[in-house]
Coordinates of C-alpha atoms in Angstrom, one line a residue:
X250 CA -28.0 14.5 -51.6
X251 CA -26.6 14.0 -48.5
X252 CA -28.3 15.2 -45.6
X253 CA -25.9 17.2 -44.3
X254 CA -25.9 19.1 -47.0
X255 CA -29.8 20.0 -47.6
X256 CA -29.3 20.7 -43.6
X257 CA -26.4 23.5 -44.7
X258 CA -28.6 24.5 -48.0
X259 CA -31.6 25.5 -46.6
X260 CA -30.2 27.0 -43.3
X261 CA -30.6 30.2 -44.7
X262 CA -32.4 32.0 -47.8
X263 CA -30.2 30.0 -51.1
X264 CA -27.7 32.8 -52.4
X265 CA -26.9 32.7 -56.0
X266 CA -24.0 35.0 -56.9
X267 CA -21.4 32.0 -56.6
X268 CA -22.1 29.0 -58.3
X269 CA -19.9 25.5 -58.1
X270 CA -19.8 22.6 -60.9
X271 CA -20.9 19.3 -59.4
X272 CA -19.1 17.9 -56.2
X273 CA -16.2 15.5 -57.0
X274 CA -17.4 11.8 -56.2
X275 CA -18.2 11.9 -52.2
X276 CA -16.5 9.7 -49.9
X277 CA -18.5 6.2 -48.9
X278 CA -20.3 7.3 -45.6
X279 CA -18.2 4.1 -44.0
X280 CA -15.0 6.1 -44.6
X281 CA -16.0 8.9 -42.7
X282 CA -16.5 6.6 -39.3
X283 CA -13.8 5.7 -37.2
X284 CA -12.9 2.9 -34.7
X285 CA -10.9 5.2 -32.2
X286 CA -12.7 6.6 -29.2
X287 CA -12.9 10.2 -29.3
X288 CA -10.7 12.0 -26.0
X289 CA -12.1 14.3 -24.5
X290 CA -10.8 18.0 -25.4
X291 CA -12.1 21.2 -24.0
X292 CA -9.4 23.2 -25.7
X293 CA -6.5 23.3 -28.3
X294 CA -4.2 23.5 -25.6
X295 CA -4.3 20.1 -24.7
X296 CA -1.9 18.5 -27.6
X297 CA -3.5 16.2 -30.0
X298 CA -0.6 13.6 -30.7
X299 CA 0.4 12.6 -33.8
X300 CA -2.6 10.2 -35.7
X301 CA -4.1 10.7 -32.5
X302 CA -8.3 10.9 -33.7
X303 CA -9.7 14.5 -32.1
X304 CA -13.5 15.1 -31.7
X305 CA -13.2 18.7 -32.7
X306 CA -17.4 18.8 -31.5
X307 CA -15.8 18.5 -28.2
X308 CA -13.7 21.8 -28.4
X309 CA -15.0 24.8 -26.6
X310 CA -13.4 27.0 -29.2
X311 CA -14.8 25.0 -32.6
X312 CA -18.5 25.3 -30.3
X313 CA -18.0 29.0 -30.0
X314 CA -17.2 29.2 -33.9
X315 CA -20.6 27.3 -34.4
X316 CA -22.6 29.7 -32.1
X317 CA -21.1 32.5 -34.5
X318 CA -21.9 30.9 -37.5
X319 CA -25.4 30.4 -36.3
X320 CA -25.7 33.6 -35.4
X321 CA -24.1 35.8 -38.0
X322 CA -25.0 33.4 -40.9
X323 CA -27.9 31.4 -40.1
X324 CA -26.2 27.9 -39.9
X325 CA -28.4 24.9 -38.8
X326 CA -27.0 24.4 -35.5
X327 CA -27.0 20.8 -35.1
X328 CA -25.8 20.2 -38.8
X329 CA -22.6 22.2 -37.8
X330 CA -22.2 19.9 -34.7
X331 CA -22.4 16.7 -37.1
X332 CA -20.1 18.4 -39.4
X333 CA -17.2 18.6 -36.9
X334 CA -18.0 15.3 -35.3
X335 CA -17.1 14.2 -38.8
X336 CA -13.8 16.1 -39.5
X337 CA -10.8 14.7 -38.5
X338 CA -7.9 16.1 -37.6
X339 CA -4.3 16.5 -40.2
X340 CA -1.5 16.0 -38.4
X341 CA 0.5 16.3 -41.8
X342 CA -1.0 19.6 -42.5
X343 CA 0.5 20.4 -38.9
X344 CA 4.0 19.6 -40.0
X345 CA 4.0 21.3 -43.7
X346 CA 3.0 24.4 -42.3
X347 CA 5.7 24.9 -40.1
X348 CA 8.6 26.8 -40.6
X349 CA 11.9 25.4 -42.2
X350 CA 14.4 24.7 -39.4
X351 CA 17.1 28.0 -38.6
X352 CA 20.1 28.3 -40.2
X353 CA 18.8 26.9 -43.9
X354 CA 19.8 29.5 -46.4
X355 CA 17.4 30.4 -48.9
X356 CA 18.2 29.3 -52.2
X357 CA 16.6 30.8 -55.6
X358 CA 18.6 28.4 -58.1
X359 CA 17.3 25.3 -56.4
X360 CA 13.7 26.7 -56.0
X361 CA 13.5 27.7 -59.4
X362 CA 14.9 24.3 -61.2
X363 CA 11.5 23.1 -59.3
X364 CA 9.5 24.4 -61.5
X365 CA 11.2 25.5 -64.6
X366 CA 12.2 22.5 -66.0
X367 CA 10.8 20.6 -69.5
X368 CA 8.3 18.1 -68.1
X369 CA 6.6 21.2 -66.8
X370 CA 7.6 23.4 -69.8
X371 CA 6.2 21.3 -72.1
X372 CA 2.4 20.6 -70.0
X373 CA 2.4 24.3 -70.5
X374 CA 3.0 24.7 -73.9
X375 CA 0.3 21.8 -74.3
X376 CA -2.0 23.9 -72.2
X377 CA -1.7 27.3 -73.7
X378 CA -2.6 25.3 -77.4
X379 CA -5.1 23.9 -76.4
X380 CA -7.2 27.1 -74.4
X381 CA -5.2 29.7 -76.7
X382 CA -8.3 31.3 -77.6
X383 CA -9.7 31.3 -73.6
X384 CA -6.0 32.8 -73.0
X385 CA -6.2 35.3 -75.7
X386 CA -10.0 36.6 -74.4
X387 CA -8.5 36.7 -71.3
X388 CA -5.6 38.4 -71.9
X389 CA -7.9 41.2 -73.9
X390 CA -10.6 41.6 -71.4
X391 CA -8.1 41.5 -67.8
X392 CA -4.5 42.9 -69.7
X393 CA -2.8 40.0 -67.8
X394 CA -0.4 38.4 -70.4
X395 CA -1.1 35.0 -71.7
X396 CA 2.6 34.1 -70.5
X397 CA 1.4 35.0 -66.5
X398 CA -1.6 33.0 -66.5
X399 CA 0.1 29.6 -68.2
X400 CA 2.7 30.6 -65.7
X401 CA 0.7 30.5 -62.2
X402 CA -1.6 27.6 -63.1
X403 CA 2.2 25.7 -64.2
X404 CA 3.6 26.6 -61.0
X405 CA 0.8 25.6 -58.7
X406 CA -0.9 22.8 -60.0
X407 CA 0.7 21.6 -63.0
X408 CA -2.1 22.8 -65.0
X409 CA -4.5 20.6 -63.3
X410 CA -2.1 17.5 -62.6
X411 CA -1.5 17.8 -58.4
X412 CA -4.7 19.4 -57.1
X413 CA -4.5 18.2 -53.7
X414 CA -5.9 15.2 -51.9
X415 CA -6.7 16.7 -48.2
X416 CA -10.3 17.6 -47.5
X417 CA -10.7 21.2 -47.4
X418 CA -12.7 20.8 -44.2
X419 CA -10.1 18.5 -42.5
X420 CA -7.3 21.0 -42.9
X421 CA -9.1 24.1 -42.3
X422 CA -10.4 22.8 -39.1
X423 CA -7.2 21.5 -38.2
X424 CA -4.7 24.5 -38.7
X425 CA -7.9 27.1 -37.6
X426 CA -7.8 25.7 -34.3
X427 CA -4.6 24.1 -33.6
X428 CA -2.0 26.2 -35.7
X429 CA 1.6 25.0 -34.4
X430 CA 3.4 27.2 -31.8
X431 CA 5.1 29.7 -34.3
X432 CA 5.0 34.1 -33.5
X433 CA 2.6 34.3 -35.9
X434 CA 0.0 31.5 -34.7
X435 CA -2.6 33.7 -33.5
X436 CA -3.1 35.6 -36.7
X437 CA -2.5 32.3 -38.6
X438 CA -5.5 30.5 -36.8
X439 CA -7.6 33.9 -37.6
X440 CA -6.9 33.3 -41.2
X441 CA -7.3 29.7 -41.6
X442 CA -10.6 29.9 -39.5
X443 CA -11.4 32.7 -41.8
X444 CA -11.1 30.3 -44.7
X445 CA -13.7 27.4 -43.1
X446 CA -16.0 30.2 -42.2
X447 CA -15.8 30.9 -46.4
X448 CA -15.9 26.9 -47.0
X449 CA -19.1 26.7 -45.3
X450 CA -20.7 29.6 -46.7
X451 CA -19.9 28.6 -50.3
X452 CA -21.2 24.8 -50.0
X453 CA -24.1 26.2 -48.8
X454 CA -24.5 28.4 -51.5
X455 CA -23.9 26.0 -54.4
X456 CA -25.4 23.0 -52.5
X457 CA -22.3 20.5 -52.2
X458 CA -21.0 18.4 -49.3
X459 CA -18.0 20.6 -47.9
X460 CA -16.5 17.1 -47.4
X461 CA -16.2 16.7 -51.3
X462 CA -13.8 19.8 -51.6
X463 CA -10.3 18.4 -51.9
X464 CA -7.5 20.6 -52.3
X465 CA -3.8 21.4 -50.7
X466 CA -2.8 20.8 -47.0
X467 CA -3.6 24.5 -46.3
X468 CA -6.8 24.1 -48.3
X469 CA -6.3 25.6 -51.6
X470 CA -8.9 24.4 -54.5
X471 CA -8.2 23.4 -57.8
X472 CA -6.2 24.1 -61.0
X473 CA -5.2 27.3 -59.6
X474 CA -5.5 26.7 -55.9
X475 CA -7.8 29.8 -54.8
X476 CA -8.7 29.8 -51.5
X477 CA -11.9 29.4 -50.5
X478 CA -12.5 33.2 -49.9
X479 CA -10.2 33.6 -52.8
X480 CA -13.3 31.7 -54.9
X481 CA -16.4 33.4 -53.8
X482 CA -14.5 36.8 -54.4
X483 CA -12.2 36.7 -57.4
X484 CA -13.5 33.1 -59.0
X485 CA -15.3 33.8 -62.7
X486 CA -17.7 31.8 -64.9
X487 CA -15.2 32.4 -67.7
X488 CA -16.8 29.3 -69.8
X489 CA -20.2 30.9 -69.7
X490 CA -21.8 27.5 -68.3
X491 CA -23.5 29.3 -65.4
X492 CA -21.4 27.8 -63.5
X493 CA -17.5 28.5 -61.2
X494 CA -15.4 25.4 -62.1
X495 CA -12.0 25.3 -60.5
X496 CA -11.8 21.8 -60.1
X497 CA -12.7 20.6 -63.6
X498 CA -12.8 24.0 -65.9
X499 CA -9.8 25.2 -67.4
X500 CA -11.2 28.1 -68.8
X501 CA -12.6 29.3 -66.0
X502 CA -8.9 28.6 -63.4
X503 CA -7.8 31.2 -66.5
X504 CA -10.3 33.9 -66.3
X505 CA -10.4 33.7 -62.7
X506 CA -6.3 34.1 -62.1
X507 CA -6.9 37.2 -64.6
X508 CA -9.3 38.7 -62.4
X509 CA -7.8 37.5 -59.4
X510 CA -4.5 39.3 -60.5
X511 CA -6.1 42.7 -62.0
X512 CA -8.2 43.0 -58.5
X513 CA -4.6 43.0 -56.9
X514 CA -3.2 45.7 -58.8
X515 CA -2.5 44.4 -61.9
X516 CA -2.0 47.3 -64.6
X517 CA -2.5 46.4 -68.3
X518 CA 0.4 47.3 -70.4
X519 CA 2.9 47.9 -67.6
X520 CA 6.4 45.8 -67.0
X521 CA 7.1 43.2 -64.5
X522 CA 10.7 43.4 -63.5
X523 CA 14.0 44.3 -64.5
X524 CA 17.6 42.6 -63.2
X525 CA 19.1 45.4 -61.0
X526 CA 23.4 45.8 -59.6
X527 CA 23.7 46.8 -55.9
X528 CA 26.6 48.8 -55.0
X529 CA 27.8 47.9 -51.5
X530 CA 31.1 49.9 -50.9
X531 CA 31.6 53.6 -51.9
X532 CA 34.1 55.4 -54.3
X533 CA 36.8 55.3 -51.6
X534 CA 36.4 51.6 -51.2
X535 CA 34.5 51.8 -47.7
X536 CA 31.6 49.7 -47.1
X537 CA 28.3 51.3 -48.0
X538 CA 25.0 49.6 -46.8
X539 CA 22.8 52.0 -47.4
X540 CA 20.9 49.7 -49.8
X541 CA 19.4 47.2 -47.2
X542 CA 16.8 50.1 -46.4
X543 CA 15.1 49.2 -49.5
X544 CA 15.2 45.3 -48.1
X545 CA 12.0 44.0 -46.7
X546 CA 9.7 47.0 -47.3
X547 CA 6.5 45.5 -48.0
X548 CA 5.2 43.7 -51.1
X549 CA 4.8 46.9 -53.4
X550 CA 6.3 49.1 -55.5
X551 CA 7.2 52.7 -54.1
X552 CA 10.6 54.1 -54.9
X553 CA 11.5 55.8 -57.4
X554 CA 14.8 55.0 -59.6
X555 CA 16.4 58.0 -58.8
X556 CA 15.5 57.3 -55.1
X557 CA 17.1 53.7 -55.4
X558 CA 20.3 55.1 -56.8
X559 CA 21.2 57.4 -54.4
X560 CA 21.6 53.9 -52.1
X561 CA 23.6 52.4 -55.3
X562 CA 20.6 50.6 -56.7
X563 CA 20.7 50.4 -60.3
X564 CA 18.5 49.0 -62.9
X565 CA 20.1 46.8 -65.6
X566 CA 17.5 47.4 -68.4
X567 CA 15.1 49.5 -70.1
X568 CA 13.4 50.5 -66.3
X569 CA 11.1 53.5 -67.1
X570 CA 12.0 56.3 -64.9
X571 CA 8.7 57.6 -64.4
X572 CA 7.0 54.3 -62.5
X573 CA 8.0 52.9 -58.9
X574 CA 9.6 50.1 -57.8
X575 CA 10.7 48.0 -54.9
X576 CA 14.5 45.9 -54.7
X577 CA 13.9 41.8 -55.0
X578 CA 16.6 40.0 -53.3
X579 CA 16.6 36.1 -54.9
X580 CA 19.1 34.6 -52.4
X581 CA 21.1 32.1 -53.2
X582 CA 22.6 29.8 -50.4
X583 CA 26.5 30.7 -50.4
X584 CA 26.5 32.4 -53.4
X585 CA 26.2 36.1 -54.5
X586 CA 22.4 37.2 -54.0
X587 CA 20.3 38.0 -57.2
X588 CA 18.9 41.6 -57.6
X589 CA 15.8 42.8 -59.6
X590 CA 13.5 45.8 -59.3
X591 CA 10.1 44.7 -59.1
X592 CA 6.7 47.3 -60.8
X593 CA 3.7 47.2 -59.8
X594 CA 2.6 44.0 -61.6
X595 CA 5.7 41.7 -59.9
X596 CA 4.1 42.6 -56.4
X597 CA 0.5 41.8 -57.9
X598 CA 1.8 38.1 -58.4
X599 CA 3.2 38.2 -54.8
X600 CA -0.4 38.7 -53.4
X601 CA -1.1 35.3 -55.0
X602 CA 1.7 34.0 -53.1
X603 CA 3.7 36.4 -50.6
X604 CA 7.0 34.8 -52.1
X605 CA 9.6 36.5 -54.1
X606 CA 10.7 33.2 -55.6
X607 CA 7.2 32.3 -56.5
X608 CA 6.3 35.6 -58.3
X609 CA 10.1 35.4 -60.1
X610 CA 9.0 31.6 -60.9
X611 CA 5.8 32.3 -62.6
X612 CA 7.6 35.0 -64.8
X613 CA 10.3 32.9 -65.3
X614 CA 8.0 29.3 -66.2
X615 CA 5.8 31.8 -68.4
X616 CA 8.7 32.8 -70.6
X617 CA 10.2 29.7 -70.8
X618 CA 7.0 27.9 -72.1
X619 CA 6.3 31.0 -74.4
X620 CA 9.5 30.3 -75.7
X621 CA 8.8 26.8 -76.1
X622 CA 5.9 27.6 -78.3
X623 CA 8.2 29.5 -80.3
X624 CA 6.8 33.0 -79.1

């Protein structure tokens, strides 16, 4: 084991209520070197260009995140210092993160032909007959429908196919401590140095190199993409191996989105969301806006129908009258906007992702691949 690692381990008394399958293969220790002379950098202020290699050991705020570590977890100092010496510095996670450029509309129909279209359809009809039985224990045990499980692991990984290449630590590091200029960096760099603070904390408890977690450019892990926080809370041993798998189990990316879902509000039994009509101009044919007050009200469900159609928001379905809701707008570019009403268990999904076209996406996929297996 690398030393790093047994440095990490035995920093502080072993903790056993998160376990992790063994490490993918580690990098050769010659990869991890490089040529370029580290610049000095006494704080993120100072731009890192572009490819440019950064000695984050150098940063006053990376060495004050160490000294908290230390002190709050019981981190081996000096193993931290190696460990950022050794992380390097994603200018590509730099670039996804940032914001699309103004004046782009948003547009639902070309989002949604991302990801409900055959190649995937079909992966996820393979998927749910071959773990139907992990699917159907999950569905009993968590009330999360088979449909919205295939449906999330479909949309974010393929079901296993595009997990991510970054190191975890690499991106972490990077967007923790040099999030782009954007009005929400300073709570952005709070989360993401959130997240390494939970990276280190569960390779020390199950043992691994942190440099052997690969994932997505904002560091999510495996078939499901959990973050790392996201895994030592919501993650399940849902093969019964002993062990949390996210990487290489199926079964337990399954049980864990279940519990992940139902710990956000989930509600066995209840509806997702139903297509809805906005009325925009009253009875004598004068504009009538008061339905953009329901616009942008949070992710959650909290008006009533009879509230909603007082504003000329109707449901176009079977909408029980006696749960809340909250209005969906799916835009679409130049075209007329799509409207749904969204329960309880559509803003559950949005806690996975804060997007309405994701959460409409994963209902959308699950259906579709339901449908494809002749459900």
């Amino acid at each position: 084991m690398h030393s790093l690692v047994l440095a990490l381990a035995l920093a502080a008394p072993v903790v056993t209520a998160h376990v992790w399958a063994a490490p993918v293969k580690a990098e050769n220790a010659a990869n991890r070197k490089t040529a370029a002379k580290p610049k000095l950098r006494k704080t993120a202020d100072q731009a890192v260009q572009p490819g440019e290699f950064a000695n984050f050991g150098q940063w006053q705020e990376v060495a004050a995140f160490i000294d908290d570590m230390v002190e709050r977890h019981g981190f081996d100092r000096k193993a931290l210092e190696i460990l950022f010496r050794e992380a390097r510095y994603v200018d590509s996670a730099i670039q996804l993160v940032k914001p699309a450029p103004p004046g782009r509309p948003k547009n639902w129909r070309a989002y949604r032909a991302r990801f409900i279209e055959p190649m995937r359809i079909q992966a996820g009809a393979d998927f749910w007959q071959t773990h139907a039985q992990a699917l159907e224990r999950a569905e009993q045990m968590y009330g999360v429908p088979a449909e919205i499980i295939v449906g999330i692991i479909g949309v974010e990984t393929v079901y296993g196919r595009n997990t991510g290449n970054f190191r975890v630590l690499d991106t972490l590091t990077t967007l923790g401590f040099d999030y782009p200029d954007t009005p929400n960096r300073t709570a952005r760099m709070k989360f993401f140095r959130g997240q390494l603070e939970q990276t280190l904390l569960l390779s020390r408890e199950s043992a691994i190199d942190p440099f052997t977690l690969l994932g997505s450019y904002a560091g999510a892990i495996g078939l499901p993409q959990f973050m790392p926080g996201s895994i030592r809370n919501f993650a399940v041993d849902f093969d019964g191996d002993g062990k949390i798998d996210l990487r290489n189990s199926q079964v337990d990316a399954i049980g864990s989105v279940a519990n992940f879902l139902v710990q956000h509000g989930w509600q066995s039994g209840q509806p997702i969301a139903f297509p809805a009509t906005v009325t925009t101009t009253s009875m004598n044919g004068n504009p009538d806006n008061r339905w953009e007050a329901y616009i942008g009200q949070g992710l959650e469900a909290k008006y009533t129908l009879a509230e909603m159609a007082t504003a000329g928001i109707a449901a176009n379905g079977e909408a029980p009258a006696d749960l809340p809701y909250g209005l969906v707008d799916l835009q679409n570019g130049s075209e007329a906007t799509e409207y749904w009403l969204g329960a309880a268990n559509f803003f559950a999904i949005t806690k996975y992702n804060r997007s309405f076209f994701y959460a409409m996406s994963v209902v959308e996929l699950g259906r579709a691949v339901r449908t494809a297996r002749g459900g």
